[in-house]
Amino acid sequence: MPSSARSTFQGNALAAVSFLLWGLMPLYYQFLPNASINELLAFRLLCSVPFMLLVFFVMGKPLPSIAQLRANKRSVALCGLASIIMCVSWYSFTWALTHGQVLAASLGFFINPLFAIALGVVCLGDKLTLAQKLAVFLGAIGIGYMIYQYQALPWLALLMGGFFALYGLCKKYIQFDSLTSVTIEAALLTPMAMCYLLWLALTDQSVALSGSNTQILLYMGSAPVTLLPLIFFALAIRATSLSMVGLMQYIEPSIHFILAVTLFNEQFDQVKAVSFGFIWTGLLFCSLEALPRLRQRWITHSAH
């Protein structure tokens, strides 16, 4: 196998692993039912920095210098904005996983590409293909049908999908590599997380510290559990196409959906079936449209 084709294959494999890990994440959070989400978020932020420093060490990658950070203050500021946006998406995602709402998490990441497409048009001047226009239209019908039937907005799904799309948009303007930007994002919010955890401990309000050692480790483990797939994803982006990654991202919400219905016994009623059906149909059109381009790129890579 030519080196370029081998590199693409490895990139595809890394992308698949990253989305598989994200998809299996509800299994981890089942050990933290009704967790204190504020405290869980603080533990994740606090433990993310040492974990990312370990990753830099293992990969033999140099840490960014103070001079590099000062030379690119705009990207540092954008990292701060990205961290706040990600906190909203991650907060709603974690709440869903720890409160029996895995189907909402699945819906959120199924509609995420539709938000991403809309942001690309509004903010980046992207031009939509016929399939993308159809996907956005069908997605809007699916969400609208759910709102009409339930007389309520699917807030969790909209927060997850919308803010994760905003996070992706923000990352496009950050000039640091993915691992560096993720580390900076966590580091900027670490002082706040540390102060919050210290306040909980001093006022005897900490849920994690009042539990067993296993519970404390589970709270701390939320950092590597959420960052490992992100690392695999960052490595995959360098070796494969964004189109392939875009198709593979449906692995994650598909696994969420299967776990919710088969393992967690969440209700999948007729309203959800119709709404998901519209969204799935739109995404199917986009996927079918992208397949010929992916096949041609694979042939080109293999030829070289």
PDB file of C-alpha atoms in Angstrom:
ATOM      1  CA  MET A   1       0.000   0.000   0.000  1.00  0.00           C
ATOM      2  CA  PRO A   2       1.456   3.427  -0.959  1.00  0.00           C
ATOM      3  CA  SER A   3       2.418   5.657   1.954  1.00  0.00           C
ATOM      4  CA  SER A   4      -0.294   8.252   1.175  1.00  0.00           C
ATOM      5  CA  ALA A   5      -2.987   5.565   1.063  1.00  0.00           C
ATOM      6  CA  ARG A   6      -1.637   4.035   4.279  1.00  0.00           C
ATOM      7  CA  SER A   7      -1.726   7.454   5.941  1.00  0.00           C
ATOM      8  CA  THR A   8      -5.325   7.978   4.800  1.00  0.00           C
ATOM      9  CA  PHE A   9      -6.297   4.529   6.080  1.00  0.00           C
ATOM     10  CA  GLN A  10      -4.725   5.300   9.468  1.00  0.00           C
ATOM     11  CA  GLY A  11      -6.531   8.643   9.570  1.00  0.00           C
ATOM     12  CA  ASN A  12      -9.859   6.951   8.827  1.00  0.00           C
ATOM     13  CA  ALA A  13      -9.171   4.374  11.551  1.00  0.00           C
ATOM     14  CA  LEU A  14      -8.314   7.092  14.101  1.00  0.00           C
ATOM     15  CA  ALA A  15     -11.490   9.000  13.219  1.00  0.00           C
ATOM     16  CA  ALA A  16     -13.561   5.831  13.622  1.00  0.00           C
ATOM     17  CA  VAL A  17     -11.969   5.143  17.029  1.00  0.00           C
ATOM     18  CA  SER A  18     -12.621   8.701  18.214  1.00  0.00           C
ATOM     19  CA  PHE A  19     -16.320   8.589  17.307  1.00  0.00           C
ATOM     20  CA  LEU A  20     -16.635   5.064  18.739  1.00  0.00           C
ATOM     21  CA  LEU A  21     -15.263   6.298  22.085  1.00  0.00           C
ATOM     22  CA  TRP A  22     -17.596   9.301  22.048  1.00  0.00           C
ATOM     23  CA  GLY A  23     -20.490   6.982  21.232  1.00  0.00           C
ATOM     24  CA  LEU A  24     -19.718   4.660  24.162  1.00  0.00           C
ATOM     25  CA  MET A  25     -19.417   7.547  26.630  1.00  0.00           C
ATOM     26  CA  PRO A  26     -22.963   7.053  28.037  1.00  0.00           C
ATOM     27  CA  LEU A  27     -21.745   3.751  29.498  1.00  0.00           C
ATOM     28  CA  TYR A  28     -19.222   5.649  31.645  1.00  0.00           C
ATOM     29  CA  TYR A  29     -21.706   8.218  32.905  1.00  0.00           C
ATOM     30  CA  GLN A  30     -24.185   5.540  33.943  1.00  0.00           C
ATOM     31  CA  PHE A  31     -21.922   5.126  36.983  1.00  0.00           C
ATOM     32  CA  LEU A  32     -22.671   8.765  37.897  1.00  0.00           C
ATOM     33  CA  PRO A  33     -26.488   8.948  37.970  1.00  0.00           C
ATOM     34  CA  ASN A  34     -27.848  12.355  38.997  1.00  0.00           C
ATOM     35  CA  ALA A  35     -24.310  13.699  39.312  1.00  0.00           C
ATOM     36  CA  SER A  36     -23.623  17.272  40.350  1.00  0.00           C
ATOM     37  CA  ILE A  37     -23.016  18.648  36.863  1.00  0.00           C
ATOM     38  CA  ASN A  38     -21.369  21.869  38.082  1.00  0.00           C
ATOM     39  CA  GLU A  39     -18.876  19.902  40.160  1.00  0.00           C
ATOM     40  CA  LEU A  40     -18.351  17.362  37.393  1.00  0.00           C
ATOM     41  CA  LEU A  41     -17.537  20.175  34.942  1.00  0.00           C
ATOM     42  CA  ALA A  42     -15.108  21.719  37.447  1.00  0.00           C
ATOM     43  CA  PHE A  43     -13.331  18.375  37.966  1.00  0.00           C
ATOM     44  CA  ARG A  44     -13.103  17.875  34.215  1.00  0.00           C
ATOM     45  CA  LEU A  45     -11.485  21.287  33.713  1.00  0.00           C
ATOM     46  CA  LEU A  46      -9.107  20.879  36.642  1.00  0.00           C
ATOM     47  CA  CYS A  47      -7.910  17.421  35.563  1.00  0.00           C
ATOM     48  CA  SER A  48      -7.702  18.279  31.859  1.00  0.00           C
ATOM     49  CA  VAL A  49      -4.519  20.343  32.081  1.00  0.00           C
ATOM     50  CA  PRO A  50      -2.307  17.693  33.782  1.00  0.00           C
ATOM     51  CA  PHE A  51      -3.726  15.054  31.441  1.00  0.00           C
ATOM     52  CA  MET A  52      -2.939  17.165  28.358  1.00  0.00           C
ATOM     53  CA  LEU A  53       0.585  17.856  29.693  1.00  0.00           C
ATOM     54  CA  LEU A  54       1.031  14.081  29.935  1.00  0.00           C
ATOM     55  CA  VAL A  55      -0.141  13.733  26.334  1.00  0.00           C
ATOM     56  CA  PHE A  56       2.393  16.333  25.182  1.00  0.00           C
ATOM     57  CA  PHE A  57       5.133  14.422  27.023  1.00  0.00           C
ATOM     58  CA  VAL A  58       4.156  11.010  25.603  1.00  0.00           C
ATOM     59  CA  MET A  59       3.932  12.380  22.057  1.00  0.00           C
ATOM     60  CA  GLY A  60       7.227  14.246  22.405  1.00  0.00           C
ATOM     61  CA  LYS A  61       5.528  17.469  21.429  1.00  0.00           C
ATOM     62  CA  PRO A  62       6.960  20.747  22.786  1.00  0.00           C
ATOM     63  CA  LEU A  63       4.702  22.968  24.837  1.00  0.00           C
ATOM     64  CA  PRO A  64       3.928  26.422  23.449  1.00  0.00           C
ATOM     65  CA  SER A  65       6.166  29.111  24.898  1.00  0.00           C
ATOM     66  CA  ILE A  66       4.976  32.287  26.596  1.00  0.00           C
ATOM     67  CA  ALA A  67       6.409  34.220  23.652  1.00  0.00           C
ATOM     68  CA  GLN A  68       4.260  32.228  21.218  1.00  0.00           C
ATOM     69  CA  LEU A  69       1.153  32.910  23.271  1.00  0.00           C
ATOM     70  CA  ARG A  70       1.914  36.625  23.498  1.00  0.00           C
ATOM     71  CA  ALA A  71       2.538  36.766  19.761  1.00  0.00           C
ATOM     72  CA  ASN A  72      -0.930  35.378  19.085  1.00  0.00           C
ATOM     73  CA  LYS A  73      -3.178  37.013  21.669  1.00  0.00           C
ATOM     74  CA  ARG A  74      -6.155  36.838  19.318  1.00  0.00           C
ATOM     75  CA  SER A  75      -6.012  33.050  19.219  1.00  0.00           C
ATOM     76  CA  VAL A  76      -5.614  32.908  23.004  1.00  0.00           C
ATOM     77  CA  ALA A  77      -8.736  35.060  23.367  1.00  0.00           C
ATOM     78  CA  LEU A  78     -10.577  32.820  20.904  1.00  0.00           C
ATOM     79  CA  CYS A  79      -9.503  29.807  22.956  1.00  0.00           C
ATOM     80  CA  GLY A  80     -11.192  31.467  25.931  1.00  0.00           C
ATOM     81  CA  LEU A  81     -14.371  31.964  23.915  1.00  0.00           C
ATOM     82  CA  ALA A  82     -14.201  28.390  22.602  1.00  0.00           C
ATOM     83  CA  SER A  83     -13.827  27.028  26.134  1.00  0.00           C
ATOM     84  CA  ILE A  84     -16.989  28.826  27.286  1.00  0.00           C
ATOM     85  CA  ILE A  85     -18.926  27.592  24.247  1.00  0.00           C
ATOM     86  CA  MET A  86     -17.715  24.026  24.804  1.00  0.00           C
ATOM     87  CA  CYS A  87     -18.705  24.218  28.476  1.00  0.00           C
ATOM     88  CA  VAL A  88     -22.328  24.875  27.455  1.00  0.00           C
ATOM     89  CA  SER A  89     -22.337  21.962  24.989  1.00  0.00           C
ATOM     90  CA  TRP A  90     -20.540  19.619  27.368  1.00  0.00           C
ATOM     91  CA  TYR A  91     -22.740  20.647  30.320  1.00  0.00           C
ATOM     92  CA  SER A  92     -25.962  19.843  28.450  1.00  0.00           C
ATOM     93  CA  PHE A  93     -24.445  16.636  27.023  1.00  0.00           C
ATOM     94  CA  THR A  94     -23.351  15.418  30.460  1.00  0.00           C
ATOM     95  CA  TRP A  95     -26.678  16.325  32.042  1.00  0.00           C
ATOM     96  CA  ALA A  96     -28.425  14.253  29.371  1.00  0.00           C
ATOM     97  CA  LEU A  97     -26.162  11.232  29.953  1.00  0.00           C
ATOM     98  CA  THR A  98     -26.577  11.332  33.742  1.00  0.00           C
ATOM     99  CA  HIS A  99     -30.332  11.965  33.766  1.00  0.00           C
ATOM    100  CA  GLY A 100     -31.697   9.311  31.415  1.00  0.00           C
ATOM    101  CA  GLN A 101     -31.754  11.524  28.306  1.00  0.00           C
ATOM    102  CA  VAL A 102     -29.358   9.674  25.995  1.00  0.00           C
ATOM    103  CA  LEU A 103     -31.855   9.974  23.130  1.00  0.00           C
ATOM    104  CA  ALA A 104     -31.639  13.769  23.491  1.00  0.00           C
ATOM    105  CA  ALA A 105     -27.859  13.491  23.193  1.00  0.00           C
ATOM    106  CA  SER A 106     -28.275  11.362  20.077  1.00  0.00           C
ATOM    107  CA  LEU A 107     -30.660  13.897  18.534  1.00  0.00           C
ATOM    108  CA  GLY A 108     -28.303  16.749  19.406  1.00  0.00           C
ATOM    109  CA  PHE A 109     -25.383  15.255  17.510  1.00  0.00           C
ATOM    110  CA  PHE A 110     -27.552  14.147  14.594  1.00  0.00           C
ATOM    111  CA  ILE A 111     -28.673  17.755  14.070  1.00  0.00           C
ATOM    112  CA  ASN A 112     -25.185  19.182  14.728  1.00  0.00           C
ATOM    113  CA  PRO A 113     -24.184  18.934  11.010  1.00  0.00           C
ATOM    114  CA  LEU A 114     -27.278  20.933  10.099  1.00  0.00           C
ATOM    115  CA  PHE A 115     -26.253  23.703  12.488  1.00  0.00           C
ATOM    116  CA  ALA A 116     -22.716  23.533  11.089  1.00  0.00           C
ATOM    117  CA  ILE A 117     -24.034  23.895   7.528  1.00  0.00           C
ATOM    118  CA  ALA A 118     -26.162  26.891   8.528  1.00  0.00           C
ATOM    119  CA  LEU A 119     -23.242  28.592  10.290  1.00  0.00           C
ATOM    120  CA  GLY A 120     -21.040  27.956   7.261  1.00  0.00           C
ATOM    121  CA  VAL A 121     -23.539  29.803   5.065  1.00  0.00           C
ATOM    122  CA  VAL A 122     -24.103  32.705   7.447  1.00  0.00           C
ATOM    123  CA  CYS A 123     -20.562  33.228   8.754  1.00  0.00           C
ATOM    124  CA  LEU A 124     -18.245  31.797   6.093  1.00  0.00           C
ATOM    125  CA  GLY A 125     -20.196  32.434   2.913  1.00  0.00           C
ATOM    126  CA  ASP A 126     -20.424  28.732   2.033  1.00  0.00           C
ATOM    127  CA  LYS A 127     -22.600  27.700  -0.891  1.00  0.00           C
ATOM    128  CA  LEU A 128     -24.991  24.832  -0.266  1.00  0.00           C
ATOM    129  CA  THR A 129     -25.422  21.896  -2.618  1.00  0.00           C
ATOM    130  CA  LEU A 130     -28.905  20.631  -3.408  1.00  0.00           C
ATOM    131  CA  ALA A 131     -28.492  17.749  -0.941  1.00  0.00           C
ATOM    132  CA  GLN A 132     -27.385  20.110   1.839  1.00  0.00           C
ATOM    133  CA  LYS A 133     -30.347  22.404   1.230  1.00  0.00           C
ATOM    134  CA  LEU A 134     -32.642  19.398   1.361  1.00  0.00           C
ATOM    135  CA  ALA A 135     -30.971  18.166   4.579  1.00  0.00           C
ATOM    136  CA  VAL A 136     -31.470  21.521   6.320  1.00  0.00           C
ATOM    137  CA  PHE A 137     -35.089  21.670   5.141  1.00  0.00           C
ATOM    138  CA  LEU A 138     -35.884  18.129   6.319  1.00  0.00           C
ATOM    139  CA  GLY A 139     -34.064  18.737   9.607  1.00  0.00           C
ATOM    140  CA  ALA A 140     -36.141  21.848  10.236  1.00  0.00           C
ATOM    141  CA  ILE A 141     -39.320  19.864   9.523  1.00  0.00           C
ATOM    142  CA  GLY A 142     -38.214  17.123  11.938  1.00  0.00           C
ATOM    143  CA  ILE A 143     -37.483  19.553  14.776  1.00  0.00           C
ATOM    144  CA  GLY A 144     -40.631  21.561  14.008  1.00  0.00           C
ATOM    145  CA  TYR A 145     -42.761  18.426  14.166  1.00  0.00           C
ATOM    146  CA  MET A 146     -41.326  17.533  17.581  1.00  0.00           C
ATOM    147  CA  ILE A 147     -41.966  21.071  18.882  1.00  0.00           C
ATOM    148  CA  TYR A 148     -45.559  20.982  17.577  1.00  0.00           C
ATOM    149  CA  GLN A 149     -46.345  17.573  19.079  1.00  0.00           C
ATOM    150  CA  TYR A 150     -44.664  18.109  22.462  1.00  0.00           C
ATOM    151  CA  GLN A 151     -45.457  21.841  22.674  1.00  0.00           C
ATOM    152  CA  ALA A 152     -41.895  22.366  23.882  1.00  0.00           C
ATOM    153  CA  LEU A 153     -38.462  22.969  22.425  1.00  0.00           C
ATOM    154  CA  PRO A 154     -35.976  20.051  22.593  1.00  0.00           C
ATOM    155  CA  TRP A 155     -33.618  22.299  24.576  1.00  0.00           C
ATOM    156  CA  LEU A 156     -30.960  19.706  25.362  1.00  0.00           C
ATOM    157  CA  ALA A 157     -30.565  18.595  21.753  1.00  0.00           C
ATOM    158  CA  LEU A 158     -30.545  22.180  20.455  1.00  0.00           C
ATOM    159  CA  LEU A 159     -27.964  23.300  23.034  1.00  0.00           C
ATOM    160  CA  MET A 160     -25.668  20.360  22.290  1.00  0.00           C
ATOM    161  CA  GLY A 161     -25.929  20.570  18.517  1.00  0.00           C
ATOM    162  CA  GLY A 162     -25.911  24.356  18.288  1.00  0.00           C
ATOM    163  CA  PHE A 163     -23.063  25.101  20.679  1.00  0.00           C
ATOM    164  CA  PHE A 164     -20.896  22.259  19.339  1.00  0.00           C
ATOM    165  CA  ALA A 165     -21.320  23.773  15.864  1.00  0.00           C
ATOM    166  CA  LEU A 166     -20.354  27.195  17.271  1.00  0.00           C
ATOM    167  CA  TYR A 167     -17.308  25.563  18.869  1.00  0.00           C
ATOM    168  CA  GLY A 168     -16.262  24.190  15.479  1.00  0.00           C
ATOM    169  CA  LEU A 169     -16.719  27.608  13.883  1.00  0.00           C
ATOM    170  CA  CYS A 170     -14.625  29.271  16.595  1.00  0.00           C
ATOM    171  CA  LYS A 171     -11.844  26.708  16.135  1.00  0.00           C
ATOM    172  CA  LYS A 172     -11.515  27.684  12.475  1.00  0.00           C
ATOM    173  CA  TYR A 173     -10.101  31.050  13.539  1.00  0.00           C
ATOM    174  CA  ILE A 174      -7.647  29.686  16.137  1.00  0.00           C
ATOM    175  CA  GLN A 175      -4.113  29.411  14.755  1.00  0.00           C
ATOM    176  CA  PHE A 176      -2.823  26.923  17.332  1.00  0.00           C
ATOM    177  CA  ASP A 177      -2.901  23.198  16.586  1.00  0.00           C
ATOM    178  CA  SER A 178      -5.741  21.182  18.092  1.00  0.00           C
ATOM    179  CA  LEU A 179      -3.858  19.753  21.089  1.00  0.00           C
ATOM    180  CA  THR A 180      -2.420  23.136  22.034  1.00  0.00           C
ATOM    181  CA  SER A 181      -5.762  24.915  21.737  1.00  0.00           C
ATOM    182  CA  VAL A 182      -7.554  22.284  23.852  1.00  0.00           C
ATOM    183  CA  THR A 183      -4.896  22.663  26.555  1.00  0.00           C
ATOM    184  CA  ILE A 184      -5.170  26.458  26.529  1.00  0.00           C
ATOM    185  CA  GLU A 185      -8.969  26.243  26.664  1.00  0.00           C
ATOM    186  CA  ALA A 186      -8.830  24.135  29.821  1.00  0.00           C
ATOM    187  CA  ALA A 187      -6.009  26.181  31.387  1.00  0.00           C
ATOM    188  CA  LEU A 188      -7.931  29.447  31.038  1.00  0.00           C
ATOM    189  CA  LEU A 189     -10.867  28.123  33.062  1.00  0.00           C
ATOM    190  CA  THR A 190      -8.835  26.057  35.541  1.00  0.00           C
ATOM    191  CA  PRO A 191      -8.532  28.886  38.152  1.00  0.00           C
ATOM    192  CA  MET A 192     -12.323  29.260  38.250  1.00  0.00           C
ATOM    193  CA  ALA A 193     -12.777  25.482  38.517  1.00  0.00           C
ATOM    194  CA  MET A 194     -10.208  25.295  41.315  1.00  0.00           C
ATOM    195  CA  CYS A 195     -11.861  28.108  43.296  1.00  0.00           C
ATOM    196  CA  TYR A 196     -15.285  26.517  42.871  1.00  0.00           C
ATOM    197  CA  LEU A 197     -14.095  23.084  44.066  1.00  0.00           C
ATOM    198  CA  LEU A 198     -12.266  24.682  46.998  1.00  0.00           C
ATOM    199  CA  TRP A 199     -15.422  26.574  47.980  1.00  0.00           C
ATOM    200  CA  LEU A 200     -17.475  23.346  47.820  1.00  0.00           C
ATOM    201  CA  ALA A 201     -14.931  21.555  50.004  1.00  0.00           C
ATOM    202  CA  LEU A 202     -14.742  24.357  52.603  1.00  0.00           C
ATOM    203  CA  THR A 203     -18.526  24.650  52.851  1.00  0.00           C
ATOM    204  CA  ASP A 204     -18.964  20.867  52.966  1.00  0.00           C
ATOM    205  CA  GLN A 205     -21.127  20.873  49.819  1.00  0.00           C
ATOM    206  CA  SER A 206     -18.973  18.652  47.615  1.00  0.00           C
ATOM    207  CA  VAL A 207     -20.878  15.654  46.259  1.00  0.00           C
ATOM    208  CA  ALA A 208     -17.716  13.955  44.996  1.00  0.00           C
ATOM    209  CA  LEU A 209     -15.781  14.311  48.267  1.00  0.00           C
ATOM    210  CA  SER A 210     -18.748  13.145  50.352  1.00  0.00           C
ATOM    211  CA  GLY A 211     -18.895   9.889  48.412  1.00  0.00           C
ATOM    212  CA  SER A 212     -16.559   6.947  48.036  1.00  0.00           C
ATOM    213  CA  ASN A 213     -13.058   6.982  46.573  1.00  0.00           C
ATOM    214  CA  THR A 214     -14.527   5.350  43.470  1.00  0.00           C
ATOM    215  CA  GLN A 215     -16.891   8.282  42.998  1.00  0.00           C
ATOM    216  CA  ILE A 216     -14.025  10.787  43.277  1.00  0.00           C
ATOM    217  CA  LEU A 217     -12.067   8.824  40.669  1.00  0.00           C
ATOM    218  CA  LEU A 218     -15.100   8.781  38.373  1.00  0.00           C
ATOM    219  CA  TYR A 219     -15.408  12.569  38.644  1.00  0.00           C
ATOM    220  CA  MET A 220     -11.681  12.969  37.923  1.00  0.00           C
ATOM    221  CA  GLY A 221     -11.850  10.418  35.121  1.00  0.00           C
ATOM    222  CA  SER A 222     -14.288  12.588  33.182  1.00  0.00           C
ATOM    223  CA  ALA A 223     -11.254  14.510  31.869  1.00  0.00           C
ATOM    224  CA  PRO A 224      -9.387  11.653  30.112  1.00  0.00           C
ATOM    225  CA  VAL A 225     -12.665  10.009  29.074  1.00  0.00           C
ATOM    226  CA  THR A 226     -13.714  13.123  27.151  1.00  0.00           C
ATOM    227  CA  LEU A 227     -10.243  14.175  25.977  1.00  0.00           C
ATOM    228  CA  LEU A 228      -8.992  10.834  24.596  1.00  0.00           C
ATOM    229  CA  PRO A 229     -11.458  10.778  21.677  1.00  0.00           C
ATOM    230  CA  LEU A 230     -10.647  14.436  21.035  1.00  0.00           C
ATOM    231  CA  ILE A 231      -6.939  13.555  20.743  1.00  0.00           C
ATOM    232  CA  PHE A 232      -7.666  10.726  18.301  1.00  0.00           C
ATOM    233  CA  PHE A 233      -9.884  13.141  16.374  1.00  0.00           C
ATOM    234  CA  ALA A 234      -7.118  15.761  16.201  1.00  0.00           C
ATOM    235  CA  LEU A 235      -4.664  13.167  14.868  1.00  0.00           C
ATOM    236  CA  ALA A 236      -7.210  11.905  12.333  1.00  0.00           C
ATOM    237  CA  ILE A 237      -7.879  15.367  10.890  1.00  0.00           C
ATOM    238  CA  ARG A 238      -4.251  15.566   9.713  1.00  0.00           C
ATOM    239  CA  ALA A 239      -4.369  12.259   7.843  1.00  0.00           C
ATOM    240  CA  THR A 240      -7.804  12.065   6.233  1.00  0.00           C
ATOM    241  CA  SER A 241     -10.347  14.300   4.535  1.00  0.00           C
ATOM    242  CA  LEU A 242     -12.925  16.425   6.322  1.00  0.00           C
ATOM    243  CA  SER A 243     -15.602  14.818   4.138  1.00  0.00           C
ATOM    244  CA  MET A 244     -14.734  11.360   5.443  1.00  0.00           C
ATOM    245  CA  VAL A 245     -14.675  12.658   9.007  1.00  0.00           C
ATOM    246  CA  GLY A 246     -18.061  14.270   8.401  1.00  0.00           C
ATOM    247  CA  LEU A 247     -19.546  10.932   7.345  1.00  0.00           C
ATOM    248  CA  MET A 248     -17.941   9.045  10.221  1.00  0.00           C
ATOM    249  CA  GLN A 249     -19.287  11.447  12.843  1.00  0.00           C
ATOM    250  CA  TYR A 250     -22.669   9.721  12.594  1.00  0.00           C
ATOM    251  CA  ILE A 251     -21.091   6.728  14.358  1.00  0.00           C
ATOM    252  CA  GLU A 252     -21.372   8.622  17.657  1.00  0.00           C
ATOM    253  CA  PRO A 253     -25.090   9.539  17.736  1.00  0.00           C
ATOM    254  CA  SER A 254     -25.962   6.170  16.167  1.00  0.00           C
ATOM    255  CA  ILE A 255     -24.357   4.373  19.118  1.00  0.00           C
ATOM    256  CA  HIS A 256     -26.097   6.781  21.520  1.00  0.00           C
ATOM    257  CA  PHE A 257     -29.398   5.942  19.863  1.00  0.00           C
ATOM    258  CA  ILE A 258     -28.841   2.167  20.057  1.00  0.00           C
ATOM    259  CA  LEU A 259     -27.767   2.361  23.721  1.00  0.00           C
ATOM    260  CA  ALA A 260     -30.739   4.556  24.657  1.00  0.00           C
ATOM    261  CA  VAL A 261     -33.342   2.271  23.100  1.00  0.00           C
ATOM    262  CA  THR A 262     -31.851  -1.171  23.788  1.00  0.00           C
ATOM    263  CA  LEU A 263     -29.872  -0.805  27.012  1.00  0.00           C
ATOM    264  CA  PHE A 264     -31.319   2.191  28.867  1.00  0.00           C
ATOM    265  CA  ASN A 265     -34.944   1.517  27.821  1.00  0.00           C
ATOM    266  CA  GLU A 266     -35.695   5.138  26.932  1.00  0.00           C
ATOM    267  CA  GLN A 267     -39.019   5.734  25.242  1.00  0.00           C
ATOM    268  CA  PHE A 268     -38.835   6.018  21.449  1.00  0.00           C
ATOM    269  CA  ASP A 269     -42.379   7.047  20.590  1.00  0.00           C
ATOM    270  CA  GLN A 270     -44.010   7.872  17.269  1.00  0.00           C
ATOM    271  CA  VAL A 271     -43.154  11.574  17.531  1.00  0.00           C
ATOM    272  CA  LYS A 272     -39.442  10.854  17.951  1.00  0.00           C
ATOM    273  CA  ALA A 273     -39.618   8.271  15.161  1.00  0.00           C
ATOM    274  CA  VAL A 274     -41.035  10.819  12.710  1.00  0.00           C
ATOM    275  CA  SER A 275     -38.606  13.576  13.780  1.00  0.00           C
ATOM    276  CA  PHE A 276     -35.557  11.318  13.618  1.00  0.00           C
ATOM    277  CA  GLY A 277     -36.800   9.969  10.289  1.00  0.00           C
ATOM    278  CA  PHE A 278     -36.819  13.419   8.682  1.00  0.00           C
ATOM    279  CA  ILE A 279     -33.331  14.207  10.035  1.00  0.00           C
ATOM    280  CA  TRP A 280     -31.898  10.820   9.024  1.00  0.00           C
ATOM    281  CA  THR A 281     -33.306  11.195   5.502  1.00  0.00           C
ATOM    282  CA  GLY A 282     -31.642  14.579   5.072  1.00  0.00           C
ATOM    283  CA  LEU A 283     -28.306  13.289   6.350  1.00  0.00           C
ATOM    284  CA  LEU A 284     -28.602  10.267   4.030  1.00  0.00           C
ATOM    285  CA  PHE A 285     -28.907  12.587   1.021  1.00  0.00           C
ATOM    286  CA  CYS A 286     -25.757  14.453   2.098  1.00  0.00           C
ATOM    287  CA  SER A 287     -23.861  11.204   2.601  1.00  0.00           C
ATOM    288  CA  LEU A 288     -24.862   9.780  -0.777  1.00  0.00           C
ATOM    289  CA  GLU A 289     -23.834  13.030  -2.452  1.00  0.00           C
ATOM    290  CA  ALA A 290     -20.392  12.935  -0.782  1.00  0.00           C
ATOM    291  CA  LEU A 291     -19.581   9.274  -1.563  1.00  0.00           C
ATOM    292  CA  PRO A 292     -18.489   9.765  -5.223  1.00  0.00           C
ATOM    293  CA  ARG A 293     -16.062  12.552  -4.196  1.00  0.00           C
ATOM    294  CA  LEU A 294     -14.631  10.372  -1.429  1.00  0.00           C
ATOM    295  CA  ARG A 295     -14.166   7.468  -3.825  1.00  0.00           C
ATOM    296  CA  GLN A 296     -12.342   9.694  -6.316  1.00  0.00           C
ATOM    297  CA  ARG A 297     -10.030  11.058  -3.582  1.00  0.00           C
ATOM    298  CA  TRP A 298      -9.257   7.515  -2.418  1.00  0.00           C
ATOM    299  CA  ILE A 299      -8.360   6.513  -5.992  1.00  0.00           C
ATOM    300  CA  THR A 300      -6.140   9.605  -6.304  1.00  0.00           C
ATOM    301  CA  HIS A 301      -4.372   8.861  -2.990  1.00  0.00           C
ATOM    302  CA  SER A 302      -3.854   5.217  -3.939  1.00  0.00           C
ATOM    303  CA  ALA A 303      -2.388   6.162  -7.305  1.00  0.00           C
ATOM    304  CA  HIS A 304       0.299   8.235  -5.602  1.00  0.00           C
TER     305      HIS A 304
END
